[in-house]
Coordinates of C-alpha atoms in Angstrom, one line a residue:
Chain A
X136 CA 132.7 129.6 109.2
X137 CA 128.7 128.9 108.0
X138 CA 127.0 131.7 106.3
X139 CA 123.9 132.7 107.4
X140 CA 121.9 131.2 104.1
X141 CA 123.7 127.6 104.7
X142 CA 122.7 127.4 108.3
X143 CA 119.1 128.3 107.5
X144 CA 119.3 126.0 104.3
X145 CA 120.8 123.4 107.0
X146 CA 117.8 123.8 109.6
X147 CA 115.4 123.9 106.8
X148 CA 116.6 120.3 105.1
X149 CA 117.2 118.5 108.6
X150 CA 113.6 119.9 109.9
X151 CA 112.2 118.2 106.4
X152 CA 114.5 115.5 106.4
X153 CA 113.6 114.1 110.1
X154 CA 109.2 114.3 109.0
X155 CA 110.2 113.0 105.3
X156 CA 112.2 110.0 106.3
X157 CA 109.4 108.3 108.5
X158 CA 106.7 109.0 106.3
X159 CA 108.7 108.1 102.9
X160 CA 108.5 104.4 104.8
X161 CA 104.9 104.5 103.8
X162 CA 105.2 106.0 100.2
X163 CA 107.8 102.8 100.1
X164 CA 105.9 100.1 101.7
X165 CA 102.3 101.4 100.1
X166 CA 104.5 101.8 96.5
X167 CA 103.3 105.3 96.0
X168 CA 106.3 106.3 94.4
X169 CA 104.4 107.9 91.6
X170 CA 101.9 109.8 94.1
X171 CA 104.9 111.9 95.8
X172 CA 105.7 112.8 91.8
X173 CA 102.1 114.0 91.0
X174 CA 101.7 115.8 94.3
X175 CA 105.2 117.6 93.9
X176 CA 104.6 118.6 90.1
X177 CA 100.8 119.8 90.5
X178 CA 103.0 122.3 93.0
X179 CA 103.6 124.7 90.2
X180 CA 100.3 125.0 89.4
X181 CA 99.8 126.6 93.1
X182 CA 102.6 129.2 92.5
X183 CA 100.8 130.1 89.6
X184 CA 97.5 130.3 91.6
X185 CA 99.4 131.7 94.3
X186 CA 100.3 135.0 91.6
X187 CA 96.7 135.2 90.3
X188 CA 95.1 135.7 93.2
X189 CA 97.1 137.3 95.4
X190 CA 97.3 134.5 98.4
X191 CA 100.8 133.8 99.9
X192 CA 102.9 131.4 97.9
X193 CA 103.4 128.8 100.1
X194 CA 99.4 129.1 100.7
X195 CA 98.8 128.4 96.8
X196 CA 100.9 125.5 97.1
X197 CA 99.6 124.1 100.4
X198 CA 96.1 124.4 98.5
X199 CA 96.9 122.5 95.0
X200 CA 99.6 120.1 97.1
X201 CA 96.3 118.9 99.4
X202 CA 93.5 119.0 96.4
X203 CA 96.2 116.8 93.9
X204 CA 96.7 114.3 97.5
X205 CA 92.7 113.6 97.6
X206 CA 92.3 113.6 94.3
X207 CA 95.2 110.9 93.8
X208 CA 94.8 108.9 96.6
X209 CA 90.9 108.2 95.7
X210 CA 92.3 107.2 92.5
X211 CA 94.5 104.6 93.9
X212 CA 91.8 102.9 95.7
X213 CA 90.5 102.3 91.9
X214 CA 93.1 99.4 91.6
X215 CA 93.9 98.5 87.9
X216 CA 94.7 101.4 85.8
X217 CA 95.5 103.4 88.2
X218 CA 99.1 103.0 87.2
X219 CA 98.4 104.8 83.9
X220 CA 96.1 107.6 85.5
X221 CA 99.0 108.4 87.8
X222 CA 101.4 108.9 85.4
X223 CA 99.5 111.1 83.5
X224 CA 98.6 113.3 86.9
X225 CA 102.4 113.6 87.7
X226 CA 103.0 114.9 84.2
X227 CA 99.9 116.4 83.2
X228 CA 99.9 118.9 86.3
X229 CA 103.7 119.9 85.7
X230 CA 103.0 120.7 81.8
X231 CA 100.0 122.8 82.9
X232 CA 101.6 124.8 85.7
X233 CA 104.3 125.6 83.6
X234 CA 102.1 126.4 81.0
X235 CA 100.0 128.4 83.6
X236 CA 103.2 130.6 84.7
X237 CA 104.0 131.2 81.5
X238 CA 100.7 133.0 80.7
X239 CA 101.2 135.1 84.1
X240 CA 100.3 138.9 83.3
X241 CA 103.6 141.3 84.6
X242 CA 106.5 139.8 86.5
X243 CA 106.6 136.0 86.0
X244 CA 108.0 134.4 89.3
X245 CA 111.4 132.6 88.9
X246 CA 110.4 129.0 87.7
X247 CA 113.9 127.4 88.5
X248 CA 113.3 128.1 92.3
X249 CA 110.6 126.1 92.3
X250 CA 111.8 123.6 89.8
X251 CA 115.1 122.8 92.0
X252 CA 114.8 124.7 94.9
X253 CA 116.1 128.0 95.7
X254 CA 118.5 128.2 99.2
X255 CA 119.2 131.3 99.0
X256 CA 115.4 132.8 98.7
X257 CA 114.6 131.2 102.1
X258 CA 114.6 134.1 105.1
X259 CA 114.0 133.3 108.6
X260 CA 110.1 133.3 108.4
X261 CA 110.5 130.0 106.1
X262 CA 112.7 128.5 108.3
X263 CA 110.4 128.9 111.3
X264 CA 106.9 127.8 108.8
X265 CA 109.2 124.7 107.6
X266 CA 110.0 123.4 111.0
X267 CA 106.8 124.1 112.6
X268 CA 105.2 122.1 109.7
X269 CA 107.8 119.3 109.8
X270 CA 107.1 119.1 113.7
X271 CA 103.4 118.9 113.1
X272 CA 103.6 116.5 110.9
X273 CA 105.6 114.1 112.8
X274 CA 103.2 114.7 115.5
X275 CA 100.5 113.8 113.6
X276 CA 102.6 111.1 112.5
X277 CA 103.5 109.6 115.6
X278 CA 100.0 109.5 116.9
X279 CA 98.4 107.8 113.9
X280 CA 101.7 105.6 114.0
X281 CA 100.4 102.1 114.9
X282 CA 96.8 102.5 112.7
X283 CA 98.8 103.6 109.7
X284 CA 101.4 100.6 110.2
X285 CA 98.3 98.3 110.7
X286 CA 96.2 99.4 107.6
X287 CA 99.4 99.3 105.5
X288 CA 99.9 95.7 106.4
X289 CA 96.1 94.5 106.1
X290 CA 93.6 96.6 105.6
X291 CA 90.9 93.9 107.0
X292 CA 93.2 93.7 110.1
X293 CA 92.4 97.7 110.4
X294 CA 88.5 97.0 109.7
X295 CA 88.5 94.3 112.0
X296 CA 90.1 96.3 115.2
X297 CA 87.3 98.8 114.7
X298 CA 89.4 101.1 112.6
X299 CA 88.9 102.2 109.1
X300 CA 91.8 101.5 106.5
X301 CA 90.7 104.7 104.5
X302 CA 90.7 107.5 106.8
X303 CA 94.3 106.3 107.5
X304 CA 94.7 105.9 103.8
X305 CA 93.5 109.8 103.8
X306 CA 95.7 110.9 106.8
X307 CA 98.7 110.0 105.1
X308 CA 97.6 111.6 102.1
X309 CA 97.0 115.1 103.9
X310 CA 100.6 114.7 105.6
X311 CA 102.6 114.1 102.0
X312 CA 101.0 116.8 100.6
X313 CA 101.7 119.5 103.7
X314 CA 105.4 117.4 103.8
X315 CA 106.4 118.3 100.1
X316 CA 104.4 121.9 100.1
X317 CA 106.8 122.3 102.6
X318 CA 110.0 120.6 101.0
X319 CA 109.5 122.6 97.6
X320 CA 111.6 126.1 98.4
X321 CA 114.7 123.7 100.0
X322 CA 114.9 120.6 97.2
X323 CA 112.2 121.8 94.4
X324 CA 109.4 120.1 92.9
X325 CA 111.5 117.7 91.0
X326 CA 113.5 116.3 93.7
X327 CA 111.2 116.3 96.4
X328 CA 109.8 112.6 96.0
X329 CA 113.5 111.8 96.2
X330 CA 113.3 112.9 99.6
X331 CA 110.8 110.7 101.0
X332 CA 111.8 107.3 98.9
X333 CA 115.5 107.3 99.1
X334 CA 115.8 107.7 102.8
X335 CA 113.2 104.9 103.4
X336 CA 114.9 102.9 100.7
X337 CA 118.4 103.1 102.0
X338 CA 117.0 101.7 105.5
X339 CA 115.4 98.8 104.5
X340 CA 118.3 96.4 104.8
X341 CA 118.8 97.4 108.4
X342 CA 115.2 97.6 110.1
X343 CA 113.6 94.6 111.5
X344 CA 110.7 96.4 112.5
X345 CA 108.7 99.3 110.6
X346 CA 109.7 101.9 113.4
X347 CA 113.3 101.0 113.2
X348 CA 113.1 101.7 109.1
X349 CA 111.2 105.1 109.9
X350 CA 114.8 105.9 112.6
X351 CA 116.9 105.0 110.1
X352 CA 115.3 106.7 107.5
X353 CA 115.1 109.7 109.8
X354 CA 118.7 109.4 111.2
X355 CA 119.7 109.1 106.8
X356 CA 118.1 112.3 105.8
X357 CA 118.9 114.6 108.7
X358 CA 122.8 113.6 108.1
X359 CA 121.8 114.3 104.1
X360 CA 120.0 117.7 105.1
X361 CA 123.8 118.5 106.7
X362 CA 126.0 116.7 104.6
X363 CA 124.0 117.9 101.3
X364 CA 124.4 122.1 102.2
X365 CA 127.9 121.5 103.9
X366 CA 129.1 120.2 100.5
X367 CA 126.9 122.6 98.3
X368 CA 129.4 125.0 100.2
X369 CA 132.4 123.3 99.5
X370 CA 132.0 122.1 96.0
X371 CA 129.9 125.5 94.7
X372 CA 127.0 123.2 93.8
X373 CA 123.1 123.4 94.1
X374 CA 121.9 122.4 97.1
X375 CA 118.9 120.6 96.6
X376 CA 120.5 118.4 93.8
X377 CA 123.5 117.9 96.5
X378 CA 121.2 116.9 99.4
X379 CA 119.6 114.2 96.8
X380 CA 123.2 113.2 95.4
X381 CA 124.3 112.4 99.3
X382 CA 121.2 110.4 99.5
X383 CA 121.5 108.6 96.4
X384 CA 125.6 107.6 98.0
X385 CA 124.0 106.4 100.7
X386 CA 121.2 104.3 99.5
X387 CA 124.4 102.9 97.3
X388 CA 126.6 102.1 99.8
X389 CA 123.3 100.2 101.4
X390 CA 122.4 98.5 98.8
X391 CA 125.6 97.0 97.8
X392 CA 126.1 96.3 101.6
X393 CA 123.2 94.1 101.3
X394 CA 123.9 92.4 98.3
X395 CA 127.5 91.4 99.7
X396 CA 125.6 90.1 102.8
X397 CA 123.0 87.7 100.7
Chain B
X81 CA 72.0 76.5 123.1
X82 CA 70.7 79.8 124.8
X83 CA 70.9 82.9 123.4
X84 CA 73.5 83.7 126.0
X85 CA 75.5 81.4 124.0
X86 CA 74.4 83.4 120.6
X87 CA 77.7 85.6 119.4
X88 CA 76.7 86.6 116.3
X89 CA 73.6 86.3 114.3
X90 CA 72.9 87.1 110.6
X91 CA 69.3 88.0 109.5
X92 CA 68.6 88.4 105.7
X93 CA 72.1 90.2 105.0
X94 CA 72.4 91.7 101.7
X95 CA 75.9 92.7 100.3
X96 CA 76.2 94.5 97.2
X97 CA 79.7 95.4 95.4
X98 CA 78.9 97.7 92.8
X99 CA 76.2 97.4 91.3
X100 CA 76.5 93.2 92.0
X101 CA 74.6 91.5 94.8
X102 CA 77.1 89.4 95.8
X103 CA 75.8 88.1 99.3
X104 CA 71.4 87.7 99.3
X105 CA 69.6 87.7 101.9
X106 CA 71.8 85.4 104.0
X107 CA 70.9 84.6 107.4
X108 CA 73.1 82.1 110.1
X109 CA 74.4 82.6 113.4
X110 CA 77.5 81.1 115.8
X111 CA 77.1 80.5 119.2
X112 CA 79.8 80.0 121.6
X113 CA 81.8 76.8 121.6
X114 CA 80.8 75.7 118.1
X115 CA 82.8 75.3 114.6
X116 CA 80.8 76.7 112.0
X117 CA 82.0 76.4 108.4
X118 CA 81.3 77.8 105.7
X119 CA 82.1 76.4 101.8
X120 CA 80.8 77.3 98.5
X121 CA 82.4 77.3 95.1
X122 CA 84.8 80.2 94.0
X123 CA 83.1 83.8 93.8
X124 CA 80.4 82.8 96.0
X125 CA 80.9 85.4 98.5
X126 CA 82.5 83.8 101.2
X127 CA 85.2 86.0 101.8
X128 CA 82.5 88.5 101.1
X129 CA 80.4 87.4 104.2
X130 CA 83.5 87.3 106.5
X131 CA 84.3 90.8 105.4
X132 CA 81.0 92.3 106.2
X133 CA 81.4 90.4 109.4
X134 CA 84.3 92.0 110.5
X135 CA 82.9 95.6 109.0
X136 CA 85.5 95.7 105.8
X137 CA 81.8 95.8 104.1
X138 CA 78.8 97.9 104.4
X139 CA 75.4 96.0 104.5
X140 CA 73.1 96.7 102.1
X141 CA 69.9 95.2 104.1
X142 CA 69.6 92.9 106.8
X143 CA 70.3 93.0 110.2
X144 CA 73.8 91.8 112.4
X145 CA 73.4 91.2 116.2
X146 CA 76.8 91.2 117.7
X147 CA 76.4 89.0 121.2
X148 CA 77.4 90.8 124.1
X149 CA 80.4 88.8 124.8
X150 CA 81.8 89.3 121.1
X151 CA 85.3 89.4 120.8
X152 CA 86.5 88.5 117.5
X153 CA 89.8 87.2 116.2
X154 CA 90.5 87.6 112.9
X155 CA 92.8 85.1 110.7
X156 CA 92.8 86.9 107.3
X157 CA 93.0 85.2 104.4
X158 CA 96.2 86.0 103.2
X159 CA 98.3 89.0 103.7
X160 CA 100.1 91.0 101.1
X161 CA 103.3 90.1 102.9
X162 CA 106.0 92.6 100.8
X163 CA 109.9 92.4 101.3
X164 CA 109.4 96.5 100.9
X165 CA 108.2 96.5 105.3
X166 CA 110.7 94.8 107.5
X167 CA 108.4 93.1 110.1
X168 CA 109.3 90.4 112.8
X169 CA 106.7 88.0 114.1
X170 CA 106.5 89.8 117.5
X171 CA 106.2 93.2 115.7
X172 CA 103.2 92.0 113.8
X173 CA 101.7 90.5 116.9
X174 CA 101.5 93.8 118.3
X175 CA 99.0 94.7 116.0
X176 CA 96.4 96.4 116.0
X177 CA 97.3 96.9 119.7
X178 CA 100.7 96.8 121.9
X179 CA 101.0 93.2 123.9
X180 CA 103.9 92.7 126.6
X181 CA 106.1 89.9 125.8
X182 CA 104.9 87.2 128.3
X183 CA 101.8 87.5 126.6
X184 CA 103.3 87.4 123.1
X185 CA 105.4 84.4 124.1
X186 CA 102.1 82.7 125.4
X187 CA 100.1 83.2 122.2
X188 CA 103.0 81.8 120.2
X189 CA 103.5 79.1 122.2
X190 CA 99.9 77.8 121.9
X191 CA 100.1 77.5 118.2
X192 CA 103.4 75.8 118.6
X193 CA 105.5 78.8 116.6
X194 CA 107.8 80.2 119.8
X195 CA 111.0 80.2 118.2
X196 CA 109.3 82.1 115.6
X197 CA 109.1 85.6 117.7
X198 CA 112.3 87.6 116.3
X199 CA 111.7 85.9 112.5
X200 CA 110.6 88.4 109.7
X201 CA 107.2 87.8 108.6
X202 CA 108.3 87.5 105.0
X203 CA 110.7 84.6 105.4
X204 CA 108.0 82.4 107.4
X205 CA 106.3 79.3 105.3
X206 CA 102.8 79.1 104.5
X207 CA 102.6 77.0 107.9
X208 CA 104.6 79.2 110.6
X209 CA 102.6 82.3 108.6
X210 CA 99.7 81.0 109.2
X211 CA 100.4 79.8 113.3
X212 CA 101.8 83.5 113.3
X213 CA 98.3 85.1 112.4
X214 CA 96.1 82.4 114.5
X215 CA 99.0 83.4 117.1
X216 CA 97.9 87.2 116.7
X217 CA 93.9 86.6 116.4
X218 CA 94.4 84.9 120.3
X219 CA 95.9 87.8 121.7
X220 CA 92.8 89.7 121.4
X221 CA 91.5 86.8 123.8
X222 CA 88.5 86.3 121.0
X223 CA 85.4 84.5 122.2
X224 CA 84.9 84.2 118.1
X225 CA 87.6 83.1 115.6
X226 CA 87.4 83.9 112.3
X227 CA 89.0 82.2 109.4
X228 CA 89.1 83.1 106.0
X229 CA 90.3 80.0 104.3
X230 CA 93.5 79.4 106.9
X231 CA 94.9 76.7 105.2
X232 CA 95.1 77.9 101.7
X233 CA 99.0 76.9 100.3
X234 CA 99.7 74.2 103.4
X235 CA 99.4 70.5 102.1
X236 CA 97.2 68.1 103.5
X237 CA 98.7 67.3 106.1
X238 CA 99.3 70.6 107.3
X239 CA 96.2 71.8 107.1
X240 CA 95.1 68.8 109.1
X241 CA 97.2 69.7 111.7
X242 CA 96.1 73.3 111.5
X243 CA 92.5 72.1 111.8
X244 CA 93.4 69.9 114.7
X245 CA 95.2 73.1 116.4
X246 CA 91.9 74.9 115.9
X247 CA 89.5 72.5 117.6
X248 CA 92.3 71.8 120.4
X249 CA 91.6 76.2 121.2
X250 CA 88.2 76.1 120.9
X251 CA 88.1 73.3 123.2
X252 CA 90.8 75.5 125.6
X253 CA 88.9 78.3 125.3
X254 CA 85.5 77.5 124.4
X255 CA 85.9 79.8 121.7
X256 CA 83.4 79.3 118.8
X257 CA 85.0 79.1 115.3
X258 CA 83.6 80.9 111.8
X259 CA 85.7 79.7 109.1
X260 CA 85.8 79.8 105.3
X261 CA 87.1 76.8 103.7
X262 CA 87.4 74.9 100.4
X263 CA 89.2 71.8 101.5
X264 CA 85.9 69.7 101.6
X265 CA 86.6 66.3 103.0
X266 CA 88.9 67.9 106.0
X267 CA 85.8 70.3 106.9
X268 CA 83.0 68.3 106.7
X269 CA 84.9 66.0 109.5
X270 CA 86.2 69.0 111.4
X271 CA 83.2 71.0 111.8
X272 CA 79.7 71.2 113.7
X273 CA 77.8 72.7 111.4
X274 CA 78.3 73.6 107.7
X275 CA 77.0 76.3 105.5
X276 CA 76.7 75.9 101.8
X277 CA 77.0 79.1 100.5
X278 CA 76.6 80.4 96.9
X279 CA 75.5 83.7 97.0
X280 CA 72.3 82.6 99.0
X281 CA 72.8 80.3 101.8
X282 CA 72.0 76.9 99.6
X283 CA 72.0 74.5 102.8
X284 CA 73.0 74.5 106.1
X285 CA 72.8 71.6 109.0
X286 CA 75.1 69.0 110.0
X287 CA 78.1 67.9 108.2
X288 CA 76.1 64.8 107.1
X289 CA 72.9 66.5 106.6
X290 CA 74.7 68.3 104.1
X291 CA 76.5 66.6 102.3
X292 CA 73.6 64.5 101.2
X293 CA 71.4 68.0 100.4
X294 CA 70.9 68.1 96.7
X295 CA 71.9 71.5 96.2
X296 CA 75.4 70.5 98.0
X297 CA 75.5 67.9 95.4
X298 CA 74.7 70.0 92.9
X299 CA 77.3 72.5 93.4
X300 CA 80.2 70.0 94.5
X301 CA 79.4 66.7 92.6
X302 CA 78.7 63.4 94.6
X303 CA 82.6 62.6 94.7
X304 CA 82.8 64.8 97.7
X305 CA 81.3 62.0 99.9
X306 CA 83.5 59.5 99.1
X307 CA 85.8 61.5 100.8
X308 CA 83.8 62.3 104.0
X309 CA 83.8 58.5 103.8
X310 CA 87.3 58.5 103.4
X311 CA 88.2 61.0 105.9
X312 CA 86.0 59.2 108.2
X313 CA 87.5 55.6 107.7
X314 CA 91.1 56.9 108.6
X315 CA 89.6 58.8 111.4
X316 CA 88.2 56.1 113.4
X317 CA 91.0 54.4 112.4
X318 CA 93.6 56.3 114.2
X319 CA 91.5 56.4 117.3
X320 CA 91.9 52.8 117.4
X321 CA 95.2 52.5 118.2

């Protein structure tokens, strides 16, 4: 029999499993690797805003998760060197949020939930917030599907259809950071990143198209979002870490299946 | 030609990127049913002009009149093609807009690439890439094609043929043609009008008109003419037998 916590830890990872896996495809295909890092990490800085002033936790998150997105994604239009600033972002922000909780007057909240995730601190309201977010997202997702796949591919074919390559560019950017404000109670900020590239990565060698990459990489993290709290149960284990480890097996076995095959 | 025929005229455009003017005070149109190229050496805004064209780039003075039968296919340059998004040719003609497959199959047909439909986009070579995004500019039914240098990594002879495949659609279709080009001696043969571009529009007229202009000369060298001499020796040559 499934405690309570792993069934809610279960609905919780599948819901951000089934909006992470389609929209990792971009963070893959755009190589934005580094801009899941430095929207995850600034994360910590929201808890500590979050405490300061009062606001909801998750709200403090939402709110630093958003700003780091804009602020990183105009960067990237800046081309060479961007690289460099990137890294410095995805670091930078972790140092000062830690810093930032640590300076927290009275009770300090619990940085380890954050760092790796915390299963057991989610209740039935998160559940409900995390797949009502995951669901909008892939709404959102699935509308903007086609423009996003076209102005990832060529942004000139996007200006020349009427379209604008940047306000796709900017969608996608709001969606990450709702998707990992989300993610951050279930895998933590240090994993979540893991959670949009792996899936996406471990597809690849079986899509032929983009939307059969973004199934895949759906269909991968949902069984990861079961398989990772199922064996969290069995072995004793974290489950955030356990989710990425079942992810990691699978983008393995992929890999290796697609080397034999060449 | 009639200003019914007029698609798209140019007056006095201005493009600035940063605090460069890279395009100044350019002016040209295309009416239907005509090949218009444009050449210039590199970093003379070409690419540039076919980007504001499009809208990829804001004008910074000047005035565009899109005709009122302007529908433009666009042939980009070259596309970041990366192994990271799986994408077949008949995905990627279904951009930026879904197409059923008879018309798919049509479009490839016409640029002789239907076998190509279920192929990945990153396998193709430079010439079935290239028929695969002419392929994709038609299915918007364009009464304007735009290329931005289409034949750049095919050898001569494939970018003859390519040219060839051009002129055969605009004589289909009646579609005019704006293209950017380096490839001197095949242009000059294959178009109806040229454009010397170098920032400023240094002369425009005829392919013969300008290739004897001075300031074509002086941007190109005089060796260029042998080859429109060349190109057209071996032309009428061919027509002969």
């Amino acid at each position: 029999m499934f405690d309570d916590f792993i069934v809610r830890a279960i609905l919780a990872a599948v819901a951000i499993a089934a909006a992470a896996g389609p929209l990792g495809c971009f963070v893959v295909w755009r190589r934005m690797a580094y801009f899941g890092d430095a929207t995850a990490h600034a994360a910590i800085l929201g808890v500590a805003l979050a405490v300061v002033s009062g606001i909801p936790i998750l709200l403090g998150i939402l709110v630093i998760t958003v700003l780091t997105a804009l602020l990183v994604s105009q960067l990237s239009h800046r081309g060479q060197g961007a690289d460099t600033v990137l890294g410095v972002i995805a670091h930078g922000s972790l140092a000062i949020g830690l810093v930032a909780v640590s300076l927290l007057p009275g009770r300090r909240p619990d940085l380890m939930g954050y760092l790796f995730g915390d299963i057991l601190a989610i209740d039935q309201t998160d559940v409900a917030f995390i797949a009502l977010g995951a669901f909008a997202v892939l709404v959102l997702l699935i509308w903007r599907w086609r423009r996003l796949v076209t102005a990832t591919f060529s942004p000139d074919l996007s200006h020349a259809a009427g379209e604008n390559p940047k306000t796709e560019s900017l969608i996608l950017a709001l969606l990450l950071a709702v998707t990992i404000a989300l993610s951050i109670k279930v895998v933590g900020v240090l994993l979540i990143a893991s959670m949009l590239v792996i899936p996406a990565a471990a597809a690849r060698p079986f899509a032929k198209t983009p939307e059969g990459m973004a199934q895949i990489a759906a269909a991968l993290g949902i069984s990861a979002g079961v398989g990772g709290p199922w064996a969290a149960l069995q072995f004793d284990t974290p489950v955030g870490p356990s989710i990425v480890v079942v992810l990691v097996v699978m983008y393995t076995i992929s890999s290796l299946r697609s080397l034999v095959r060449c | 030609m009639g200003a019914d025929n007029r698609l798209l005229s140019l007056k006095n455009i201005n493009v600035r990127q940063g605090n460069r003017t890279v395009l100044d005070n350019v002016t040209l149109h295309v009416d239907a049913g005509e090949i218009v190229t444009i050449v210039g050496p590199n970093g003379s805004g070409k690419s540039t002009l076919l980007k504001a064209i499009i809208g990829a780039l804001p004008l910074a003075g000047g005035t565009m009149v899109r005709g009122p039968n302007l529908r433009v296919g666009y042939v980009p340059q070259r596309v970041p093609i990366s192994g990271a998004l799986p994408l077949t040719v008949r995905r990627f003609l279904d951009m930026p807009g879904r197409v059923t497959n008879t018309a798919a199959h049509n479009a490839l047909t016409r640029v002789g690439a239907a076998d190509l439909a279920d192929a990945q986009m990153a396998h193709l070579s430079g010439g079935q890439l290239q028929r695969a995004l002419l392929a994709r500019a038609l299915l918007e039914d364009p009464t304007l094609l735009i290329l931005d240098e289409a034949t750049q990594g095919l050898d001569q002879q494939g970018s003859a043929q390519f040219y060839a495949l051009i002129d055969t659609l605009r004589q289909e279709t009646g579609c005019g043609v704006l293209m950017v080009s380096h490839e001197l001696h095949v242009v000059m043969a294959a178009s109806d009008r040229v454009i010397c571009l170098n920032g400023h529009v240094c002369c425009h007229g005829a392919p013969e008109t300008v290739a004897t202009a001075p300031a074509y000369r002086a941007l190109f060298g005089s060796g260029t003419q042998g080859a429109l001499a060349l190109y057209r020796h071996d032309h009428n040559h061919s027509h002969e037998h």
